[in-house]
PDB file of C-alpha atoms and ligand atoms in Angstrom:
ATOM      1  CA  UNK A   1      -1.301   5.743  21.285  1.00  0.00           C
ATOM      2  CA  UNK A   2      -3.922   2.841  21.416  1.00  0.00           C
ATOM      3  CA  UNK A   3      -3.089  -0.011  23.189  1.00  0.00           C
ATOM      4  CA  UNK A   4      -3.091  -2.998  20.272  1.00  0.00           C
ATOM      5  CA  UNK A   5      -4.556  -5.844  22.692  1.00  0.00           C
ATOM      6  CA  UNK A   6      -7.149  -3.624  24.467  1.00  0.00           C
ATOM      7  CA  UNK A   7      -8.033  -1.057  22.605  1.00  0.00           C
ATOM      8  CA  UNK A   8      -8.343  -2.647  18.842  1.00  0.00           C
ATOM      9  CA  UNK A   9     -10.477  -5.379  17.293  1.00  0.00           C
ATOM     10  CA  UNK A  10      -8.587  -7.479  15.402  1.00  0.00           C
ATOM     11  CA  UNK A  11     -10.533 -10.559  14.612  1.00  0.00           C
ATOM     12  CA  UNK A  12     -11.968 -10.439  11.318  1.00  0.00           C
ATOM     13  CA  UNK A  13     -15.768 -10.347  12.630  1.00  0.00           C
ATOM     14  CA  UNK A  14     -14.933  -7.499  14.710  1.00  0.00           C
ATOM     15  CA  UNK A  15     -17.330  -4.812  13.126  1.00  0.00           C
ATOM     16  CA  UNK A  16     -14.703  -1.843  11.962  1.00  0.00           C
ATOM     17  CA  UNK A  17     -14.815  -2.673   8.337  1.00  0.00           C
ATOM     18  CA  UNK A  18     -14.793  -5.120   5.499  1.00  0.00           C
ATOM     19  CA  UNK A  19     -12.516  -7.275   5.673  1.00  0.00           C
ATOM     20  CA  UNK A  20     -12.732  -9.778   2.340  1.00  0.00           C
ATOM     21  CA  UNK A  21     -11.627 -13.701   1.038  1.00  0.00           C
ATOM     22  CA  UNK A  22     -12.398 -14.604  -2.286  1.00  0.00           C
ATOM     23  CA  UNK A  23     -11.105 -17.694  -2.014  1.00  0.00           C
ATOM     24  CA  UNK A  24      -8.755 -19.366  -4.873  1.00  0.00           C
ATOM     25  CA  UNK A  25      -7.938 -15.334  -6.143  1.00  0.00           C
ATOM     26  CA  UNK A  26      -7.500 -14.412  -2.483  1.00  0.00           C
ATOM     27  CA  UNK A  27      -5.080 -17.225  -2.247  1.00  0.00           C
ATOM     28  CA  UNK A  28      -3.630 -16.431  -5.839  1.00  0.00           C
ATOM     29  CA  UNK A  29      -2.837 -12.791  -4.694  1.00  0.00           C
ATOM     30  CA  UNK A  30      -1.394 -13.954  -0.873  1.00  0.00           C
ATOM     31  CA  UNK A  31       1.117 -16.155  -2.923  1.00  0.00           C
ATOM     32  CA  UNK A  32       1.886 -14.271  -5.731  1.00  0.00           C
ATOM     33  CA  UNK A  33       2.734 -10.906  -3.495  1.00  0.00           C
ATOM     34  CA  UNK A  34       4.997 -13.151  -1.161  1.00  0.00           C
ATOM     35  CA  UNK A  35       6.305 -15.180  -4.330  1.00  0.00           C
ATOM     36  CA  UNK A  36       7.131 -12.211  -6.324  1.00  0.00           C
ATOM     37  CA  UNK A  37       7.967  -9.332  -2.881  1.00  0.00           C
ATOM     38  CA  UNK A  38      11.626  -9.585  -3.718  1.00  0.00           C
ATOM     39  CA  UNK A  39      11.166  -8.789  -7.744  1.00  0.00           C
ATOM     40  CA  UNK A  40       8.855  -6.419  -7.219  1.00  0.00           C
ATOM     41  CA  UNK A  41      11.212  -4.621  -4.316  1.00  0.00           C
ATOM     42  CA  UNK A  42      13.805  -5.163  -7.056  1.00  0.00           C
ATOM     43  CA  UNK A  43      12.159  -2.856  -9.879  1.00  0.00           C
ATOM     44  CA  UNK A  44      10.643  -0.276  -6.887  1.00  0.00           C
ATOM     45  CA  UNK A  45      14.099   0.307  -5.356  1.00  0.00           C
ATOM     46  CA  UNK A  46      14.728   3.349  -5.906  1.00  0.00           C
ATOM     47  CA  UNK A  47      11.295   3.993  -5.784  1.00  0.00           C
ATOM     48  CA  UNK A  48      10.707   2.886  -2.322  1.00  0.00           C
ATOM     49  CA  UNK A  49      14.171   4.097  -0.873  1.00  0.00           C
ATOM     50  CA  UNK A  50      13.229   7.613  -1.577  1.00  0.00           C
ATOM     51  CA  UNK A  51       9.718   7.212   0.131  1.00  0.00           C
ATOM     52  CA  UNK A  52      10.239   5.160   3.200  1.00  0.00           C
ATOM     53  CA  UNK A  53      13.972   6.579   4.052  1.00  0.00           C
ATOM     54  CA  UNK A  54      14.030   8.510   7.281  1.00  0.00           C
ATOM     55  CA  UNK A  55      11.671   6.653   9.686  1.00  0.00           C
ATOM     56  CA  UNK A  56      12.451   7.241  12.729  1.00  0.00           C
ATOM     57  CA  UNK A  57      13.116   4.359  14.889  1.00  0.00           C
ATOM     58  CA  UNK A  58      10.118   4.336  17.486  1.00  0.00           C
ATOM     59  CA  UNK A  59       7.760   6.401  15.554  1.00  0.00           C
ATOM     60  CA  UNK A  60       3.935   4.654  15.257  1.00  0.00           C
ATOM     61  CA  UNK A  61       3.468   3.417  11.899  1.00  0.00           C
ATOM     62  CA  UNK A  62       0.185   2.367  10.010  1.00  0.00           C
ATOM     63  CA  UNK A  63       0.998   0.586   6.993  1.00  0.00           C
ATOM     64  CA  UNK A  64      -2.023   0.489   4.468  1.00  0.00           C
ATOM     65  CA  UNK A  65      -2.806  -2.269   2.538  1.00  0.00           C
ATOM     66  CA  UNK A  66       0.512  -4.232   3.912  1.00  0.00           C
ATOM     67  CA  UNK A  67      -0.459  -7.288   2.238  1.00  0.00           C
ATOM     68  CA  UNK A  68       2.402 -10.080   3.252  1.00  0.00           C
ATOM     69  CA  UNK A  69       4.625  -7.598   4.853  1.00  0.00           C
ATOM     70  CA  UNK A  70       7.393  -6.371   1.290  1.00  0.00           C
ATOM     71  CA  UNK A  71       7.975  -3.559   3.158  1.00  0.00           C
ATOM     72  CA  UNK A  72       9.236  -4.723   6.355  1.00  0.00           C
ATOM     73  CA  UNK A  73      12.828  -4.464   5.829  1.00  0.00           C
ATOM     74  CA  UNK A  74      12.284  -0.538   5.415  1.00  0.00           C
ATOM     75  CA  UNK A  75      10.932  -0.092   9.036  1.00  0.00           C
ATOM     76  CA  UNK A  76      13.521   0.918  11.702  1.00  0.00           C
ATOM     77  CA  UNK A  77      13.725  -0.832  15.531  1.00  0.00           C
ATOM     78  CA  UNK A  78      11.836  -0.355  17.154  1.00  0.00           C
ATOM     79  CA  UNK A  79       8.451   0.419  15.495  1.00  0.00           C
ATOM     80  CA  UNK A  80       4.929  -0.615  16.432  1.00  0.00           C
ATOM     81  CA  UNK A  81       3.522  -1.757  13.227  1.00  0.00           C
ATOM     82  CA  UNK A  82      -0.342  -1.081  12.649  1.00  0.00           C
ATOM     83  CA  UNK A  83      -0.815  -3.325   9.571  1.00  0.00           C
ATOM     84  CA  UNK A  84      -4.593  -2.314   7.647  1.00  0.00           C
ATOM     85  CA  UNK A  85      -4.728  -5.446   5.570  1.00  0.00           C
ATOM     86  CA  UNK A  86      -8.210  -6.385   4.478  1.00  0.00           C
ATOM     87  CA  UNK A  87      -7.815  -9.525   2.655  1.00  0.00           C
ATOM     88  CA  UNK A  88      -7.374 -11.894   5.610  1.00  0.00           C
ATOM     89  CA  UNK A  89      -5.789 -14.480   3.566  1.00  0.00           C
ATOM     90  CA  UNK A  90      -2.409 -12.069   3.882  1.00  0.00           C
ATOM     91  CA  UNK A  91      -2.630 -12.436   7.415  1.00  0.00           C
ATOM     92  CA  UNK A  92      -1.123 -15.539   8.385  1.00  0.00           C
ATOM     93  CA  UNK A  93       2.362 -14.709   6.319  1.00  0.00           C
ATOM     94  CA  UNK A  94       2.297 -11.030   7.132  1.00  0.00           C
ATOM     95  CA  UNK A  95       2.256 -12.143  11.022  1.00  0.00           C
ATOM     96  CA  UNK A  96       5.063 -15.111  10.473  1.00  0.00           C
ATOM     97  CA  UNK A  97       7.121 -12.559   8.409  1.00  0.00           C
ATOM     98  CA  UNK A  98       6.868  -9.832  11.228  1.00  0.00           C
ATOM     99  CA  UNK A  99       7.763 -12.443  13.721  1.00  0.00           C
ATOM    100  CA  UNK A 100      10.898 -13.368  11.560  1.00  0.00           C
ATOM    101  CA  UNK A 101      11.832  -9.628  11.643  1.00  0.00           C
ATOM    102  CA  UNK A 102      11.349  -8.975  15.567  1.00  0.00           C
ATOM    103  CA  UNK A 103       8.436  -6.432  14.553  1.00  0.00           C
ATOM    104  CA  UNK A 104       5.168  -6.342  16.632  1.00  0.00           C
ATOM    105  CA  UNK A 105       2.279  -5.922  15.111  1.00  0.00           C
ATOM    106  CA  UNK A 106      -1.399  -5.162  15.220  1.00  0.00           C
ATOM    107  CA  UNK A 107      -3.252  -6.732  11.850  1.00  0.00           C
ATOM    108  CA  UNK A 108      -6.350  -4.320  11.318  1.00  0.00           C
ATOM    109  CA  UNK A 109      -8.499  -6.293   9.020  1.00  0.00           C
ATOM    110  CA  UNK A 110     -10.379  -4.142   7.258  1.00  0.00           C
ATOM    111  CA  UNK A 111     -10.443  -1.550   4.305  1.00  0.00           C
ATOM    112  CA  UNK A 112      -8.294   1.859   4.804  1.00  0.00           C
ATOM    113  CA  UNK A 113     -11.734   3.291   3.828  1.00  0.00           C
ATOM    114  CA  UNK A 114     -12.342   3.292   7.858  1.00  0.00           C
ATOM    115  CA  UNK A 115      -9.156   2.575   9.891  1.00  0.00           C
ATOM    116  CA  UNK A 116      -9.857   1.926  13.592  1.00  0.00           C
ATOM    117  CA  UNK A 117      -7.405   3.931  15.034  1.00  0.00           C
ATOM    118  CA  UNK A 118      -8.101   7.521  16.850  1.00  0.00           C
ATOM    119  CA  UNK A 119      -7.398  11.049  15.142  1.00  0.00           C
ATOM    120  CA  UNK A 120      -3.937  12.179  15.432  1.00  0.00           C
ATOM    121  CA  UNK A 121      -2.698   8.922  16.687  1.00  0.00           C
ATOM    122  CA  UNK A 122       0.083   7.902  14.025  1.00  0.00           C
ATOM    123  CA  UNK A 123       3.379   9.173  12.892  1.00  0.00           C
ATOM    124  CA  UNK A 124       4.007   7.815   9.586  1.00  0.00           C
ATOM    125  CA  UNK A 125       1.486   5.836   6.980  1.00  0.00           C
ATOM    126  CA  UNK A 126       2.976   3.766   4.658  1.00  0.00           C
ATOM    127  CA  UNK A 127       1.935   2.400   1.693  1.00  0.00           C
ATOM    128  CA  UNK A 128       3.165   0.273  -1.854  1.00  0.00           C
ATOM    129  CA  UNK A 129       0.470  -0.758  -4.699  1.00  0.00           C
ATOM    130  CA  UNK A 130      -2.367  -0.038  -2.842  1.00  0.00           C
ATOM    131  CA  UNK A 131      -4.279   2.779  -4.206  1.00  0.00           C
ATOM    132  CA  UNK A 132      -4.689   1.457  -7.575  1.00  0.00           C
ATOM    133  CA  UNK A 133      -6.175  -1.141  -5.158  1.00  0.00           C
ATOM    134  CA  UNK A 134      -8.608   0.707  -2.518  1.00  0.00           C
ATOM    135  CA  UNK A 135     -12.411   0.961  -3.418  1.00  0.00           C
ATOM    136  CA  UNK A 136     -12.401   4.437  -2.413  1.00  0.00           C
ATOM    137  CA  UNK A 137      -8.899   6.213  -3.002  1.00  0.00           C
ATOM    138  CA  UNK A 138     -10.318   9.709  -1.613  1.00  0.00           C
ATOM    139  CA  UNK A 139     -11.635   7.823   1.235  1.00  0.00           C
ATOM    140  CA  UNK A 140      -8.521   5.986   2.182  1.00  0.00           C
ATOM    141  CA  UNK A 141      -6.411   9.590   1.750  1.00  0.00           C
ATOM    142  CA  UNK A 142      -9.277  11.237   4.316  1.00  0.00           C
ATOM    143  CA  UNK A 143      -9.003   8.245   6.736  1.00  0.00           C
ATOM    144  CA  UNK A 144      -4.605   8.559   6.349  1.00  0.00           C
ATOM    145  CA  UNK A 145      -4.874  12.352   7.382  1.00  0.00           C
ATOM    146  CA  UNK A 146      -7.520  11.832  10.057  1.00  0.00           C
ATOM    147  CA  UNK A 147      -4.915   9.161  11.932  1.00  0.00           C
ATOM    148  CA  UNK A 148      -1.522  11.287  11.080  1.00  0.00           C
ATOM    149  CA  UNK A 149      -0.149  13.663  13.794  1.00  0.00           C
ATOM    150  CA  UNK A 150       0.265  17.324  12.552  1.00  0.00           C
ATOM    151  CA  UNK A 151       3.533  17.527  10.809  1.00  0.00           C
ATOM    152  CA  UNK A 152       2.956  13.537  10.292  1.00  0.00           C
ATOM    153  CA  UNK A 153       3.406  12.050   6.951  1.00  0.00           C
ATOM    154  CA  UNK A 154       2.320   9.708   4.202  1.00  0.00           C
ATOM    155  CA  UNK A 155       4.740   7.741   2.084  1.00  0.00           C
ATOM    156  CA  UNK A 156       3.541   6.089  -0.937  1.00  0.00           C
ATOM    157  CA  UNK A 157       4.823   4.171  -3.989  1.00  0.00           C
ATOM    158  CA  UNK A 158       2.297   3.415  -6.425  1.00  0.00           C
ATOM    159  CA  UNK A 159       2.186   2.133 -10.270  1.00  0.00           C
ATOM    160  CA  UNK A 160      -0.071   4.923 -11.874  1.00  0.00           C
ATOM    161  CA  UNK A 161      -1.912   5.351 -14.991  1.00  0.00           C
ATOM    162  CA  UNK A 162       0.305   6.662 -18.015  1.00  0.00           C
ATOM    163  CA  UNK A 163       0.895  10.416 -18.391  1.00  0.00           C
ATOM    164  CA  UNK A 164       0.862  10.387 -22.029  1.00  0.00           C
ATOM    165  CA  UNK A 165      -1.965   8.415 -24.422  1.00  0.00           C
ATOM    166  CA  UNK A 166      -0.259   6.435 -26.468  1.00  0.00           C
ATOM    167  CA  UNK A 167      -0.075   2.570 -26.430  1.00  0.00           C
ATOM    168  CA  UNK A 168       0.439   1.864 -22.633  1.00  0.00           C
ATOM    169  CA  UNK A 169      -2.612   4.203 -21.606  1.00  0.00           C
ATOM    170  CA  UNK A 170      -4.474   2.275 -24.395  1.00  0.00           C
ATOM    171  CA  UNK A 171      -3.190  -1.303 -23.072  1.00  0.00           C
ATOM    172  CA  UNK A 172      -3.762  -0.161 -19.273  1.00  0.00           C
ATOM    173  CA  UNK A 173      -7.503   0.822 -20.167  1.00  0.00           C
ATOM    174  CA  UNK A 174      -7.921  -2.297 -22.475  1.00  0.00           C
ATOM    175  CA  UNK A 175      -7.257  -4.675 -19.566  1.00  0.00           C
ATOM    176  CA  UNK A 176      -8.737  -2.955 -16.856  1.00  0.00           C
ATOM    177  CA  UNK A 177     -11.323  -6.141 -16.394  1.00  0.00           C
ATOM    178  CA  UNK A 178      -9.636  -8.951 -16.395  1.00  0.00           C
ATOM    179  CA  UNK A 179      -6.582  -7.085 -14.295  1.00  0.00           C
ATOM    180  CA  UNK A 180      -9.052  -6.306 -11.983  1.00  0.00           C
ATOM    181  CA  UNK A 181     -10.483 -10.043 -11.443  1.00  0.00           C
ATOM    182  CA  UNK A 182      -7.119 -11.288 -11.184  1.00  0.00           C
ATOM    183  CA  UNK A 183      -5.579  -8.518  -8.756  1.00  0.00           C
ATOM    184  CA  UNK A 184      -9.206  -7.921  -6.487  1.00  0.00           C
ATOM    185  CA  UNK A 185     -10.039  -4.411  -8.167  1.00  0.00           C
ATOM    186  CA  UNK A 186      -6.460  -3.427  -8.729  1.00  0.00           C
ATOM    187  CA  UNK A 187      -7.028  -0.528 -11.386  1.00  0.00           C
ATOM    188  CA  UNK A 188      -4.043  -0.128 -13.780  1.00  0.00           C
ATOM    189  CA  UNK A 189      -5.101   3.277 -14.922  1.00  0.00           C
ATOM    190  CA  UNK A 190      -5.498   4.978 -12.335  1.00  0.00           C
ATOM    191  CA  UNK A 191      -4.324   9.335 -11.844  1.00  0.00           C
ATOM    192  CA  UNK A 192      -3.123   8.583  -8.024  1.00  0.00           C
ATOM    193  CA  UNK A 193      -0.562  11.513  -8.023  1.00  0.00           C
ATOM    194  CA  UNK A 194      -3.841  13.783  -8.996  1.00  0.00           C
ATOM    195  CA  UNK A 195      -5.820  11.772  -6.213  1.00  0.00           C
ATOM    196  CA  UNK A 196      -2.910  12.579  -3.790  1.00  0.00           C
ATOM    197  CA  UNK A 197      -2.801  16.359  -4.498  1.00  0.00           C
ATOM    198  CA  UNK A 198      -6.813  16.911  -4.137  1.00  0.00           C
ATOM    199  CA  UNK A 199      -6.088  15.160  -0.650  1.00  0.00           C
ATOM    200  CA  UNK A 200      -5.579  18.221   1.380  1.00  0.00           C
ATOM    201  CA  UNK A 201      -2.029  17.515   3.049  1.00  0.00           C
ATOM    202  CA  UNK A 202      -0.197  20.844   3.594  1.00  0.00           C
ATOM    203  CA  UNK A 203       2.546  19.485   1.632  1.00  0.00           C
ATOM    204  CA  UNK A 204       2.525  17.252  -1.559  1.00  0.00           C
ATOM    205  CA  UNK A 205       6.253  15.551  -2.888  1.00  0.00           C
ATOM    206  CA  UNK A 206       5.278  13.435  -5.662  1.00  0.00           C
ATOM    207  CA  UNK A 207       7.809  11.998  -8.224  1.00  0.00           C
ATOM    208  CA  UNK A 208       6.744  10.094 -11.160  1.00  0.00           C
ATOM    209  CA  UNK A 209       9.149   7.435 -12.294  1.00  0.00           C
ATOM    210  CA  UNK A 210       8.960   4.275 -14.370  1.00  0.00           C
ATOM    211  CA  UNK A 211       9.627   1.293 -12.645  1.00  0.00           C
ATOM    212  CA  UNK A 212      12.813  -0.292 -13.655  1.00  0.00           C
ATOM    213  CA  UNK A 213      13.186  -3.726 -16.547  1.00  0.00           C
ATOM    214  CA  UNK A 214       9.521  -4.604 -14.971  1.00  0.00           C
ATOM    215  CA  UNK A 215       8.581  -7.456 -16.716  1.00  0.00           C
ATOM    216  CA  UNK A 216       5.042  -5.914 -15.784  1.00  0.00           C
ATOM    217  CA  UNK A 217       4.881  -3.473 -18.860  1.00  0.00           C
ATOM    218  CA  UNK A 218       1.457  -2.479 -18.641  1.00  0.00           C
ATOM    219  CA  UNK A 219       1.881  -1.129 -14.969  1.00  0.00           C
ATOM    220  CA  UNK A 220       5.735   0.322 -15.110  1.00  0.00           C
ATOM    221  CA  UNK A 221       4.216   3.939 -15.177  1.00  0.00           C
ATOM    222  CA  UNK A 222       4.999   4.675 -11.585  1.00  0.00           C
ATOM    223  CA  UNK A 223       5.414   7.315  -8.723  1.00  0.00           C
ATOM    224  CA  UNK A 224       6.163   7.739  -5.210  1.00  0.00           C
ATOM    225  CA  UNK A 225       5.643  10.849  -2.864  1.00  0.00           C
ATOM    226  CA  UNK A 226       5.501  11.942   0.287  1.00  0.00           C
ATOM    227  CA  UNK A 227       2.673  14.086   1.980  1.00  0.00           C
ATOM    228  CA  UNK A 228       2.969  16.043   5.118  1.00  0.00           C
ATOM    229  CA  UNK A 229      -0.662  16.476   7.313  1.00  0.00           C
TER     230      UNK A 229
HETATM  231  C1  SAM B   1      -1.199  -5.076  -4.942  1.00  0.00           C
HETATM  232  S1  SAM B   1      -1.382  -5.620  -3.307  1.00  0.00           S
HETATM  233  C2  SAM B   1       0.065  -4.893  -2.548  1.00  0.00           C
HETATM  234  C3  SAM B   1       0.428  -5.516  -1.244  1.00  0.00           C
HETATM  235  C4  SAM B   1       1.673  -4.921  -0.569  1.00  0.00           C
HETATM  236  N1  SAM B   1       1.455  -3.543  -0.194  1.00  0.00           N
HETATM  237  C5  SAM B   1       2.874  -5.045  -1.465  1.00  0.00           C
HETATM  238  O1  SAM B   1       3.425  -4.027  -1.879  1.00  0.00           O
HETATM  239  O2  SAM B   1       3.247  -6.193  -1.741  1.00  0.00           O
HETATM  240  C6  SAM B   1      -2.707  -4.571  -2.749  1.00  0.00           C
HETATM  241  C7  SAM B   1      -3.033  -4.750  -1.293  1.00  0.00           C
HETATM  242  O3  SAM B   1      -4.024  -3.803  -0.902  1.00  0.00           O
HETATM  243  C8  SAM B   1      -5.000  -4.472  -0.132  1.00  0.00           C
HETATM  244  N2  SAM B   1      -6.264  -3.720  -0.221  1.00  0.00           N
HETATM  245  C9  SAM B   1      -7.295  -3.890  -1.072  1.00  0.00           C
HETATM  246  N3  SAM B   1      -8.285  -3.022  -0.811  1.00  0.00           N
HETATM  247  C10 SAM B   1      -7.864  -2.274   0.237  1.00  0.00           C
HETATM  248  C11 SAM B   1      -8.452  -1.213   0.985  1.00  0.00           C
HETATM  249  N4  SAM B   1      -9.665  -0.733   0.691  1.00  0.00           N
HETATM  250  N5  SAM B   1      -7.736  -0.705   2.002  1.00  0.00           N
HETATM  251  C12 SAM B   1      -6.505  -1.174   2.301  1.00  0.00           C
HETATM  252  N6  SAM B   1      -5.899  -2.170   1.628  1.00  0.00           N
HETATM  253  C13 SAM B   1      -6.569  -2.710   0.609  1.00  0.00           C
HETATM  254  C14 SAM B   1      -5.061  -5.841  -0.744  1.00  0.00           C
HETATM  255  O4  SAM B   1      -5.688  -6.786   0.096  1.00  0.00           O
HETATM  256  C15 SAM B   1      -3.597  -6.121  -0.985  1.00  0.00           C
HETATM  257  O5  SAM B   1      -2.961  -6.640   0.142  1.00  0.00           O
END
């Protein structure tokens, strides 16, 4: 494994990636994703036991996309966190939250487009509401098997487009632009579960699910998965 304080460039002019602050939205979203974590772990419970149970306690983990750390409370003791997180307003709650939790971490900031970690090098990649997120989903997925071990795996909980047309795919497609300025590119029609698939894991899980009395109708078409590299 790399070392985090030798090995890595974490400042946010190191040159591994972009790494982005668009000020009063980039503040917006590092509030409202610490503001909101425990609702939004509320309606992805299930969704987010089923993913993230069975980490092993020790196992490297890269989180992308970790945002102000919602998923903390799913790691085991133990664990090294490598937290991708572009948008480097997150970073200043994501640290203070993994201090509060006894987790070290190493805050990559940059896109998951081009993570700065070797081949082979992880055990586990998490991730939560990030794909409908990421620039370049096939990118990110090529980038998340080029850092898993063999047998390593990706666990994901994502909202997703709509399976169906009908009113929701209509509403999700209708808002796409203003949904986008206010969640930096968040897409909230996006076929994940497809982009998952075409990934090339040796194994694909992937369970589509709505999230539970969301007050976020347009985005309660969800799924979660796991994918084994
Ligand atoms: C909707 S927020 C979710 C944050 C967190 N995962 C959660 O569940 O609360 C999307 C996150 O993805 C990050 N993000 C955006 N583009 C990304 C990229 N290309 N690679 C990795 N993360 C990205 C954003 O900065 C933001 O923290």
């Amino acid at each position: 494994m790399p070392r985090p304080d030798t090995e890595i460039d974490e400042s946010p002019s190191g040159d591994a990636g972009p790494a982005f602050d668009h000020g009063a939205v980039s503040r917006f979203n590092a509030w409202f994703f610490t503001a909101f974590a425990g609702y939004l772990n509320h309606v992805a419970r299930d969704h987010k036991q089923q993913a993230f149970s069975g980490l092993q306690p020790g196992a490297s983990v890269l989180e992308i996309g970790a945002g102000t750390g919602a998923n903390l409370h799913h790691l085991p003791t133990g664990v090294h966190l490598y937290a991708v997180e572009p948008s480097l307003r997150m970073h200043d709650r994501l640290r203070r939250r993994c201090a509060a939790a006894g987790i070290e971490v190493t805050v990559l900031p940059v896109g998951a487009e081009a993570i700065p970690l070797p081949d082979a090098s992880i055990d586990e990649v998490i991730c939560s509401l990030v794909l409908c997120t990421a620039g370049d989903p096939d990118a990110v997925l090529a980038e998340v098997r080029r850092v898993l071990r063999p047998g390593g795996r990706f666990r994901f909980v994502e909202h997703v487009a709509a399976p169906r047309p009908g009113v929701r795919a209509r509403v999700q497609r209708a808002i796409r632009r203003p949904w986008g300025w206010i969640f930096e590119g968040c897409d909230p029609h996006r076929a994940t579960p497809d982009t998952v698939e075409r990934a090339g894991f040796s194994e694909v899980r992937v369970e589509r699910r709505r999230l539970r009395h969301s007050v976020f109708w347009p985005v309660n078409t969800a799924a979660w998965g796991i994918a084994v590299r």
